Amino acid sequence: VLPDSIGNLSSSMDNLVLSNNMLSGLVPSSIGNLHRLTKLGLDFNSFTGSIDGWIGSMVNLQALYLDSNNFTGNIPASIGNISKM
């Protein structure tokens, strides 16, 4: 499980790839604090819940990998804030 403290990682970090690590549970909303990320890889895990609430604040993303998880709900309109992808 990703701890809520993930949002306290360095604000200068630009890549966070946690792919294929058997992670599960909800993605903490605090991950949205990592505004400078250009690449986020959460694919091939077992995350659940919605991506709403944190995805829209990641406006610098150029690459986003969420496949092969168990997310539920709709793709939020806030994903449109990510204009660099």
mmCIF file of C-alpha atoms in Angstrom:
data_model
loop_
_atom_site.group_PDB
_atom_site.id
_atom_site.type_symbol
_atom_site.label_atom_id
_atom_site.label_comp_id
_atom_site.label_asym_id
_atom_site.label_seq_id
_atom_site.Cartn_x
_atom_site.Cartn_y
_atom_site.Cartn_z
ATOM 1 C CA VAL A 1 0.000 0.000 0.000
ATOM 2 C CA LEU A 2 1.251 3.489 -0.791
ATOM 3 C CA PRO A 3 1.447 5.634 2.350
ATOM 4 C CA ASP A 4 -0.212 9.038 2.444
ATOM 5 C CA SER A 5 3.262 10.495 3.016
ATOM 6 C CA ILE A 6 4.060 9.869 -0.671
ATOM 7 C CA GLY A 7 2.892 13.431 -1.244
ATOM 8 C CA ASN A 8 5.780 14.657 0.937
ATOM 9 C CA LEU A 9 8.479 13.457 -1.452
ATOM 10 C CA SER A 10 10.763 16.057 -2.990
ATOM 11 C CA SER A 11 8.902 18.773 -4.851
ATOM 12 C CA SER A 12 11.678 18.756 -7.477
ATOM 13 C CA MET A 13 11.092 15.094 -8.421
ATOM 14 C CA ASP A 14 10.035 14.708 -12.041
ATOM 15 C CA ASN A 15 9.668 10.909 -12.428
ATOM 16 C CA LEU A 16 7.887 8.453 -10.166
ATOM 17 C CA VAL A 17 7.633 4.923 -11.513
ATOM 18 C CA LEU A 18 6.139 2.292 -9.206
ATOM 19 C CA SER A 19 5.105 -0.135 -11.931
ATOM 20 C CA ASN A 20 4.825 -3.884 -11.365
ATOM 21 C CA ASN A 21 5.274 -3.861 -7.585
ATOM 22 C CA MET A 22 2.152 -5.689 -6.367
ATOM 23 C CA LEU A 23 0.901 -2.474 -4.739
ATOM 24 C CA SER A 24 -2.761 -2.338 -3.772
ATOM 25 C CA GLY A 25 -5.352 -0.149 -2.081
ATOM 26 C CA LEU A 26 -6.192 3.430 -2.921
ATOM 27 C CA VAL A 27 -3.735 5.854 -4.458
ATOM 28 C CA PRO A 28 -3.429 8.526 -1.741
ATOM 29 C CA SER A 29 -4.790 11.894 -2.788
ATOM 30 C CA SER A 30 -1.562 13.439 -1.453
ATOM 31 C CA ILE A 31 0.200 12.142 -4.585
ATOM 32 C CA GLY A 32 -1.380 15.158 -6.257
ATOM 33 C CA ASN A 33 1.104 17.315 -4.299
ATOM 34 C CA LEU A 34 3.835 16.130 -6.674
ATOM 35 C CA HIS A 35 3.005 18.879 -9.180
ATOM 36 C CA ARG A 36 6.327 18.726 -11.030
ATOM 37 C CA LEU A 37 6.035 15.105 -12.082
ATOM 38 C CA THR A 38 6.388 14.651 -15.814
ATOM 39 C CA LYS A 39 6.131 10.844 -15.648
ATOM 40 C CA LEU A 40 3.946 8.769 -13.337
ATOM 41 C CA GLY A 41 3.909 4.998 -13.632
ATOM 42 C CA LEU A 42 1.444 3.092 -11.465
ATOM 43 C CA ASP A 43 0.708 0.352 -13.985
ATOM 44 C CA PHE A 44 0.650 -3.398 -13.318
ATOM 45 C CA ASN A 45 -0.374 -3.168 -9.676
ATOM 46 C CA SER A 46 -3.699 -3.753 -7.930
ATOM 47 C CA PHE A 47 -4.782 -0.219 -7.107
ATOM 48 C CA THR A 48 -8.499 0.308 -6.509
ATOM 49 C CA GLY A 49 -10.836 3.261 -6.174
ATOM 50 C CA SER A 50 -11.102 6.365 -8.267
ATOM 51 C CA ILE A 51 -8.401 8.455 -9.918
ATOM 52 C CA ASP A 52 -10.521 11.541 -9.304
ATOM 53 C CA GLY A 53 -9.166 13.917 -6.693
ATOM 54 C CA TRP A 54 -5.466 13.744 -7.473
ATOM 55 C CA ILE A 55 -4.995 13.413 -11.214
ATOM 56 C CA GLY A 56 -6.160 16.919 -12.139
ATOM 57 C CA SER A 57 -3.450 18.658 -10.125
ATOM 58 C CA MET A 58 -0.629 16.884 -11.961
ATOM 59 C CA VAL A 59 -0.545 19.441 -14.751
ATOM 60 C CA ASN A 60 3.054 18.789 -15.853
ATOM 61 C CA LEU A 61 2.590 15.115 -16.694
ATOM 62 C CA GLN A 62 3.829 14.096 -20.112
ATOM 63 C CA ALA A 63 3.449 10.350 -19.530
ATOM 64 C CA LEU A 64 0.865 8.571 -17.376
ATOM 65 C CA TYR A 65 0.682 4.799 -16.942
ATOM 66 C CA LEU A 66 -2.350 3.475 -15.052
ATOM 67 C CA ASP A 67 -3.150 0.279 -16.958
ATOM 68 C CA SER A 68 -3.571 -3.157 -15.396
ATOM 69 C CA ASN A 69 -5.076 -1.988 -12.097
ATOM 70 C CA ASN A 70 -8.576 -2.171 -10.631
ATOM 71 C CA PHE A 71 -9.595 1.484 -10.735
ATOM 72 C CA THR A 72 -13.314 2.210 -10.681
ATOM 73 C CA GLY A 73 -15.485 5.091 -11.804
ATOM 74 C CA ASN A 74 -15.261 7.441 -14.730
ATOM 75 C CA ILE A 75 -12.216 9.194 -16.084
ATOM 76 C CA PRO A 76 -12.533 12.613 -14.436
ATOM 77 C CA ALA A 77 -12.894 15.783 -16.498
ATOM 78 C CA SER A 78 -9.927 17.214 -14.569
ATOM 79 C CA ILE A 79 -7.640 14.990 -16.639
ATOM 80 C CA GLY A 80 -8.125 17.676 -19.288
ATOM 81 C CA ASN A 81 -5.899 19.932 -17.150
ATOM 82 C CA ILE A 82 -2.951 17.785 -18.246
ATOM 83 C CA SER A 83 -2.260 19.531 -21.525
ATOM 84 C CA LYS A 84 1.357 18.349 -21.989
ATOM 85 C CA MET A 85 0.503 14.678 -22.496
#
